[in-house]
Structures are given as C-alpha cells and as structure tokens.
Tab-separated table of C-alpha atoms in Angstrom:
chain	number	residue	atom	x	y	z
I	1	MET	CA	2.488	37.689	-41.041
I	2	ASN	CA	6.286	36.910	-41.507
I	3	ASN	CA	7.202	40.483	-40.356
I	4	ARG	CA	5.223	40.043	-37.357
I	5	CYS	CA	6.882	36.799	-36.477
I	6	ASN	CA	10.398	38.295	-37.355
I	7	ARG	CA	9.658	41.359	-34.999
I	8	TRP	CA	8.620	38.818	-32.229
I	9	LEU	CA	11.702	36.672	-32.871
I	10	LYS	CA	13.932	39.865	-32.328
I	11	ILE	CA	12.052	41.106	-29.343
I	12	ASN	CA	12.176	37.698	-27.745
I	13	GLN	CA	15.904	37.409	-28.445
I	14	LEU	CA	16.550	40.914	-27.092
I	15	HIS	CA	15.090	39.691	-23.917
I	16	LEU	CA	17.006	36.659	-23.728
I	17	VAL	CA	20.400	38.716	-24.161
I	18	LEU	CA	19.245	40.903	-21.390
I	19	SER	CA	18.294	38.273	-19.212
I	20	ALA	CA	21.652	36.585	-19.499
I	21	THR	CA	23.451	40.044	-19.103
I	22	ILE	CA	21.666	40.478	-15.894
I	23	VAL	CA	22.526	37.052	-14.469
I	24	CYS	CA	25.959	37.261	-15.415
I	25	ILE	CA	26.258	40.713	-13.525
I	26	VAL	CA	24.420	39.203	-10.521
I	27	CYS	CA	26.723	36.116	-10.497
I	28	PHE	CA	29.815	38.563	-11.063
I	29	TYR	CA	28.877	40.621	-8.083
I	30	TRP	CA	28.119	37.688	-5.699
I	31	GLY	CA	31.178	36.028	-6.870
I	32	PHE	CA	33.232	39.279	-6.099
I	33	MET	CA	31.473	39.607	-2.512
I	34	ALA	CA	32.399	35.900	-1.757
I	35	ASN	CA	35.915	36.050	-3.001
I	36	GLY	CA	36.630	38.979	-0.752
I	37	SER	CA	37.062	36.952	2.290
I	38	GLN	CA	38.097	39.233	5.113
I	39	MET	CA	39.281	36.655	7.794
I	40	PRO	CA	41.705	34.649	5.780
I	41	GLU	CA	43.203	38.049	4.774
I	42	ILE	CA	43.476	38.924	8.510
I	43	GLN	CA	44.825	35.397	9.219
I	44	ARG	CA	47.629	35.952	6.544
I	45	ARG	CA	48.296	39.511	7.906
I	46	GLY	CA	48.503	37.917	11.400
I	47	TYR	CA	46.949	40.702	13.530
I	48	LEU	CA	43.689	42.459	13.907
I	49	THR	CA	43.223	46.087	13.892
I	50	ILE	CA	41.013	47.545	16.606
I	51	ALA	CA	39.819	51.041	17.458
I	52	VAL	CA	39.685	51.813	21.061
I	53	LYS	CA	39.182	54.722	23.526
I	54	ASP	CA	42.377	55.935	25.392
I	55	ASN	CA	40.878	58.638	27.441
I	56	LEU	CA	37.750	56.745	29.073
I	57	ARG	CA	38.620	55.028	32.204
I	58	PRO	CA	37.854	52.165	32.874
I	59	LEU	CA	36.933	51.207	29.502
I	60	GLY	CA	40.043	52.175	27.640
I	61	PHE	CA	42.646	54.626	28.967
I	62	ARG	CA	46.450	55.293	29.307
I	63	ASP	CA	47.942	54.192	32.789
I	64	VAL	CA	51.083	56.087	34.316
I	65	ASP	CA	53.278	54.405	31.943
I	66	GLY	CA	51.443	55.214	28.936
I	67	ASN	CA	50.169	51.728	28.351
I	68	LEU	CA	46.448	51.058	27.232
I	69	GLN	CA	44.522	49.658	29.792
I	70	GLY	CA	40.610	48.768	30.609
I	71	LEU	CA	37.915	46.456	29.956
I	72	GLU	CA	37.727	47.051	26.191
I	73	ILE	CA	41.360	46.863	25.832
I	74	ASP	CA	41.322	43.330	27.759
I	75	LEU	CA	38.603	42.260	25.112
I	76	ALA	CA	40.473	43.466	21.997
I	77	LYS	CA	43.372	41.445	23.244
I	78	ARG	CA	41.624	38.470	24.082
I	79	LEU	CA	39.838	38.548	20.678
I	80	GLY	CA	43.108	38.894	18.857
I	81	PHE	CA	44.462	35.728	20.851
I	82	ASP	CA	41.474	33.730	20.185
I	83	LEU	CA	40.849	34.548	16.507
I	84	LEU	CA	44.448	34.047	15.636
I	85	GLY	CA	45.727	31.975	17.918
I	86	LYS	CA	48.815	33.757	19.256
I	87	PRO	CA	49.510	36.643	21.845
I	88	ASP	CA	49.838	40.366	20.694
I	89	ALA	CA	47.783	39.646	17.672
I	90	VAL	CA	46.055	43.154	17.922
I	91	ARG	CA	47.107	46.647	16.930
I	92	LEU	CA	45.279	49.112	18.855
I	93	GLN	CA	44.295	52.599	17.329
I	94	PRO	CA	42.933	55.278	19.600
I	95	VAL	CA	39.851	56.990	18.162
I	96	ALA	CA	37.481	59.840	18.755
I	97	ASN	CA	33.960	59.411	19.600
I	98	SER	CA	33.014	60.927	16.288
I	99	ASP	CA	35.032	58.379	14.372
I	100	ARG	CA	34.076	55.034	16.060
I	101	LEU	CA	31.742	53.986	13.014
I	102	SER	CA	33.614	55.866	10.109
I	103	VAL	CA	36.957	54.063	10.679
I	104	VAL	CA	35.184	50.760	10.330
I	105	LEU	CA	33.053	52.031	7.239
I	106	ASN	CA	36.206	53.225	5.741
I	107	LYS	CA	38.284	50.174	6.219
I	108	LYS	CA	40.941	51.897	8.554
I	109	VAL	CA	40.431	49.263	11.120
I	110	ASP	CA	38.907	45.697	11.169
I	111	LEU	CA	36.871	46.376	14.463
I	112	ALA	CA	35.974	49.161	16.834
I	113	ILE	CA	35.318	48.496	20.547
I	114	ALA	CA	35.033	51.939	21.489
I	115	ARG	CA	31.970	52.371	23.927
I	116	VAL	CA	29.390	52.129	21.069
I	117	THR	CA	25.763	51.575	22.304
I	118	ALA	CA	23.776	49.232	20.226
I	119	THR	CA	21.163	50.992	18.350
I	120	GLU	CA	18.742	50.552	15.574
I	121	SER	CA	20.136	53.510	13.695
I	122	ARG	CA	23.701	52.320	13.933
I	123	SER	CA	22.825	48.759	12.965
I	124	ARG	CA	21.726	50.043	9.540
I	125	VAL	CA	25.386	51.214	8.530
I	126	VAL	CA	27.424	48.781	10.431
I	127	SER	CA	27.387	45.235	12.005
I	128	LEU	CA	27.120	45.213	15.910
I	129	SER	CA	28.157	42.240	17.858
I	130	VAL	CA	26.174	40.643	20.892
I	131	PRO	CA	26.663	42.567	23.901
I	132	TYR	CA	29.907	42.601	26.098
I	133	TYR	CA	28.778	45.055	28.687
I	134	TYR	CA	25.286	46.534	29.706
I	135	ASP	CA	25.929	50.116	30.203
I	136	GLY	CA	23.179	52.479	31.647
I	137	THR	CA	22.494	55.736	33.624
I	138	PHE	CA	23.646	56.124	36.960
I	139	VAL	CA	23.873	59.149	39.403
I	140	VAL	CA	27.122	60.121	40.948
I	141	THR	CA	27.383	62.440	44.164
I	142	LYS	CA	29.677	63.643	46.780
I	143	ASP	CA	27.030	64.917	48.987
I	144	THR	CA	26.857	62.847	52.045
I	145	SER	CA	23.003	63.679	52.646
I	146	VAL	CA	22.271	61.994	49.374
I	147	SER	CA	21.799	58.260	49.585
I	148	LYS	CA	19.257	57.244	47.251
I	149	LEU	CA	17.436	58.855	44.257
I	150	GLY	CA	14.193	60.337	46.233
I	151	ASP	CA	16.928	62.497	48.121
I	152	LEU	CA	17.225	64.464	44.651
I	153	ALA	CA	13.848	65.836	45.030
I	154	ASN	CA	13.761	69.549	44.725
I	155	ARG	CA	17.532	69.684	44.185
I	156	LYS	CA	19.761	70.396	41.334
I	157	VAL	CA	21.190	67.597	39.275
I	158	ALA	CA	23.434	68.026	36.409
I	159	VAL	CA	22.596	66.194	33.069
I	160	ILE	CA	24.370	66.432	29.541
I	161	ASN	CA	22.233	68.520	27.010
I	162	ASP	CA	20.146	66.625	24.867
I	163	SER	CA	20.977	63.353	26.463
I	164	SER	CA	18.738	60.389	27.008
I	165	THR	CA	19.529	60.659	30.692
I	166	ILE	CA	17.294	63.763	30.936
I	167	ALA	CA	14.404	61.472	30.393
I	168	ASP	CA	15.448	58.887	32.770
I	169	ILE	CA	15.873	61.474	35.762
I	170	ARG	CA	12.596	63.071	34.971
I	171	TYR	CA	10.827	59.632	34.952
I	172	TYR	CA	12.556	58.381	38.371
I	173	VAL	CA	12.941	61.722	39.986
I	174	PRO	CA	10.097	64.210	38.581
I	175	LYS	CA	10.818	66.786	41.205
I	176	ALA	CA	14.523	67.063	40.509
I	177	GLU	CA	15.563	70.412	39.058
I	178	LEU	CA	17.804	69.499	36.221
I	179	VAL	CA	20.780	71.728	35.100
I	180	GLY	CA	22.021	71.097	31.375
I	181	VAL	CA	25.754	70.941	30.793
I	182	SER	CA	27.907	70.710	27.752
I	183	SER	CA	30.502	68.209	28.954
I	184	TYR	CA	31.441	65.837	31.629
I	185	GLU	CA	34.279	68.543	32.790
I	186	SER	CA	31.562	71.065	33.110
I	187	ALA	CA	29.335	68.892	35.291
I	188	ARG	CA	32.367	67.796	37.555
I	189	ARG	CA	33.039	71.693	37.978
I	190	LEU	CA	29.548	72.277	39.213
I	191	THR	CA	29.476	69.293	41.451
I	192	GLU	CA	32.848	70.354	42.907
I	193	ASN	CA	31.590	73.936	43.886
I	194	ASN	CA	28.096	72.545	44.828
I	195	THR	CA	26.226	74.224	42.419
I	196	VAL	CA	24.485	70.791	41.848
I	197	VAL	CA	24.214	68.021	44.237
I	198	ALA	CA	24.664	65.262	41.723
I	199	PHE	CA	25.381	64.121	38.243
I	200	ALA	CA	23.536	61.669	36.131
I	201	ALA	CA	25.293	60.189	33.279
I	202	ASP	CA	26.627	56.652	32.055
I	203	ALA	CA	27.936	53.912	34.265
I	204	SER	CA	30.949	53.534	32.170
I	205	VAL	CA	32.093	57.033	32.700
I	206	LEU	CA	30.978	57.671	36.141
I	207	SER	CA	32.825	54.752	37.398
I	208	GLY	CA	36.116	56.332	36.059
I	209	TRP	CA	34.831	59.376	38.206
I	210	VAL	CA	34.605	57.276	41.311
I	211	GLN	CA	38.042	55.551	40.737
I	212	GLU	CA	39.845	58.703	40.164
I	213	TYR	CA	38.004	60.990	42.593
I	214	PRO	CA	37.270	58.914	45.856
I	215	GLN	CA	35.180	61.600	47.344
I	216	TYR	CA	32.496	60.485	44.577
I	217	ARG	CA	30.138	57.386	44.843
I	218	LEU	CA	27.442	56.044	42.696
I	219	LEU	CA	23.941	55.642	44.024
I	220	PRO	CA	22.847	52.043	43.780
I	221	THR	CA	19.832	52.263	41.329
I	222	LYS	CA	20.572	51.914	37.901
I	223	LEU	CA	18.115	54.105	35.799
I	224	SER	CA	18.431	52.368	32.260
I	225	THR	CA	20.380	49.736	30.410
I	226	GLU	CA	22.400	50.114	27.164
I	227	PRO	CA	24.296	47.216	25.638
I	228	LEU	CA	27.747	48.077	24.438
I	229	SER	CA	28.698	46.187	21.345
I	230	VAL	CA	31.768	45.634	18.893
I	231	VAL	CA	31.428	47.565	15.567
I	232	MET	CA	32.122	45.317	12.599
I	233	PRO	CA	31.610	45.881	8.793
I	234	LYS	CA	28.624	44.817	6.975
I	235	GLY	CA	28.956	42.642	3.703
I	236	LEU	CA	28.931	38.990	2.937
I	237	GLN	CA	32.901	38.836	2.784
I	238	TYR	CA	32.852	39.686	6.530
I	239	ASP	CA	30.556	37.089	7.591
I	240	GLN	CA	33.182	34.698	9.029
I	241	LEU	CA	34.838	37.453	10.942
I	242	ARG	CA	31.473	38.368	12.362
I	243	ARG	CA	30.539	34.943	13.519
I	244	GLN	CA	33.909	34.298	14.976
I	245	VAL	CA	33.626	37.453	17.026
I	246	ASN	CA	29.866	36.973	18.318
I	247	GLN	CA	30.774	33.058	19.167
I	248	ALA	CA	33.943	34.546	21.361
I	249	ILE	CA	32.002	37.111	23.189
I	250	ALA	CA	29.159	34.661	23.679
I	251	GLN	CA	31.807	31.988	25.260
I	252	TYR	CA	33.389	34.656	27.231
I	253	THR	CA	29.792	35.638	28.838
I	254	ALA	CA	29.020	31.955	29.281
I	255	ASP	CA	32.380	30.940	31.095
I	256	GLY	CA	32.371	34.107	33.381
I	257	TRP	CA	35.273	35.792	31.875
I	258	LEU	CA	33.706	39.094	31.027
I	259	LYS	CA	32.046	39.194	34.416
I	260	GLU	CA	35.150	38.783	36.243
I	261	ARG	CA	37.022	41.616	34.058
I	262	VAL	CA	33.825	43.859	34.683
I	263	ASN	CA	34.378	43.356	38.285
I	264	TYR	CA	38.278	43.793	38.125
I	265	TRP	CA	37.525	47.260	36.150
I	266	GLY	CA	35.082	48.465	38.857
I	267	LEU	CA	32.025	48.626	36.618
I	268	PRO	CA	28.467	48.077	38.216
C-alpha cells in the first residue's frame, strides 16, 4: 500500500514539474514576442524601409531624372511622414515581383507597397493592410472600331497565359478569340502589328500604357475588382505597426487623399 502511495506521489510530482516547465516556456515565448516591439525600434531608427516597384507606371516608376514616382511611392512617403512625424522618413527599396513577400518575411524591409493583390493564400504568410486601391481587369485597344466589350466578339484578344483575366473575358465576351502571351511586352507587340485587336489585363498596368503610348485607350467597363494592400509582417511584436498603417490608410480614404492621388496618376 505504501509503495503504491509512493509511486502515486512521484507521478504526481512529475506531472507538476512538467506542467510548471510548460507554463514557463509559454510565458517566456509570449514575453519574448511582446518584448520584440517593432514600432519603437523603427522610431529609434528614424525611418521606414519599404519595398516598391520602380518599373510599373503609374504605381511605382522612375522619371526622366531617375527619381521614384507614382501612387505607391506617394503612399510610402506619406506613411513615413505620418508614422514618424518628419519628412523623408522612408528608404525605398525597388523589388522584383517574385520577392515582394519574401523581403518582408525575411525582415529585409519593414513593409512592401508593390502592387500586391490581397488574397487568402497570401494572408496566411503575411499580414495585408486595408486596401489603398482597387485594381481590376480592363481592356486596352488602339483600334478605332472598338468602343465597347461587345465589339470584341469574334475578334482576337491577347491575355497573359494562366491569368485570372482569361475567365473574365470568357464571361463578358464569350465569343472573343483569346490569344495567350507570356508577357506584357509580347501583348504590345501583337497589338502594335494588329495580330490582336485588344489586350486584357490589370488597370494598374494598362493605365501606364495609355500614358506612355497615347494611341491606346481603355474601354470603360471594369471586368473585375482586386484590392491592393500593403504587405506587413505577422507576429504580435508587429501589432502596433500594423494598427498604425491600417489606421493611416483608412484616414487617407476617408479624407479623400487617396482618391486625389489615384486621379492624379491617371488610374481608373
């Protein structure tokens, strides 16, 4: 009987030790997460590092003097000023499409504002802000005989291979003949030599076409809506940064600043 009691006491003591160890580990983990406060670190540093595009007019591109310009550049600079309270509080880092999420995940930048569409799959690995612009599918053409979507029936329309634009065109213009291309450059070549009558793609890209090549124009109908968001890191230590970014963008929307910038840069 005493042996059974002793065994029970030892087992109970072991359970208590294990429980206490687990509690200590959990407390240490949460304490570590909470102490890694990112926003105070940015404030001490005095600037935000933000990944942007430098080849995508009118969101982010270089002007004739090599300076970064565009809607996303304006947003990055405004966030730097409002979050840190001083001008020139951002360092902009041009990034390739393939690296837009990884530079945030690998802590090479604080944020990315680089034409990132908010999707469920992306939200699993990074945090995405409230939208600052609603992108979507439009059609661009230089053919004067095309003024509305119905004019594309039984005519060739270029689309990027495997893009969501394919489904949009098939829904709105089921009789259009789709021609797959691997890049925007390929689509422009086909449009220039009249192999296709139009090209369907994102408004944020096609707006740049219209600005650079005045012979092109956008058809008035928007075929889809895709929110663009700021890429932010996940983790409790970044909660203050995420909250301030979201509050700022919400304010820019409410007071009309974002709409004014969208119009300024010629986006639909």
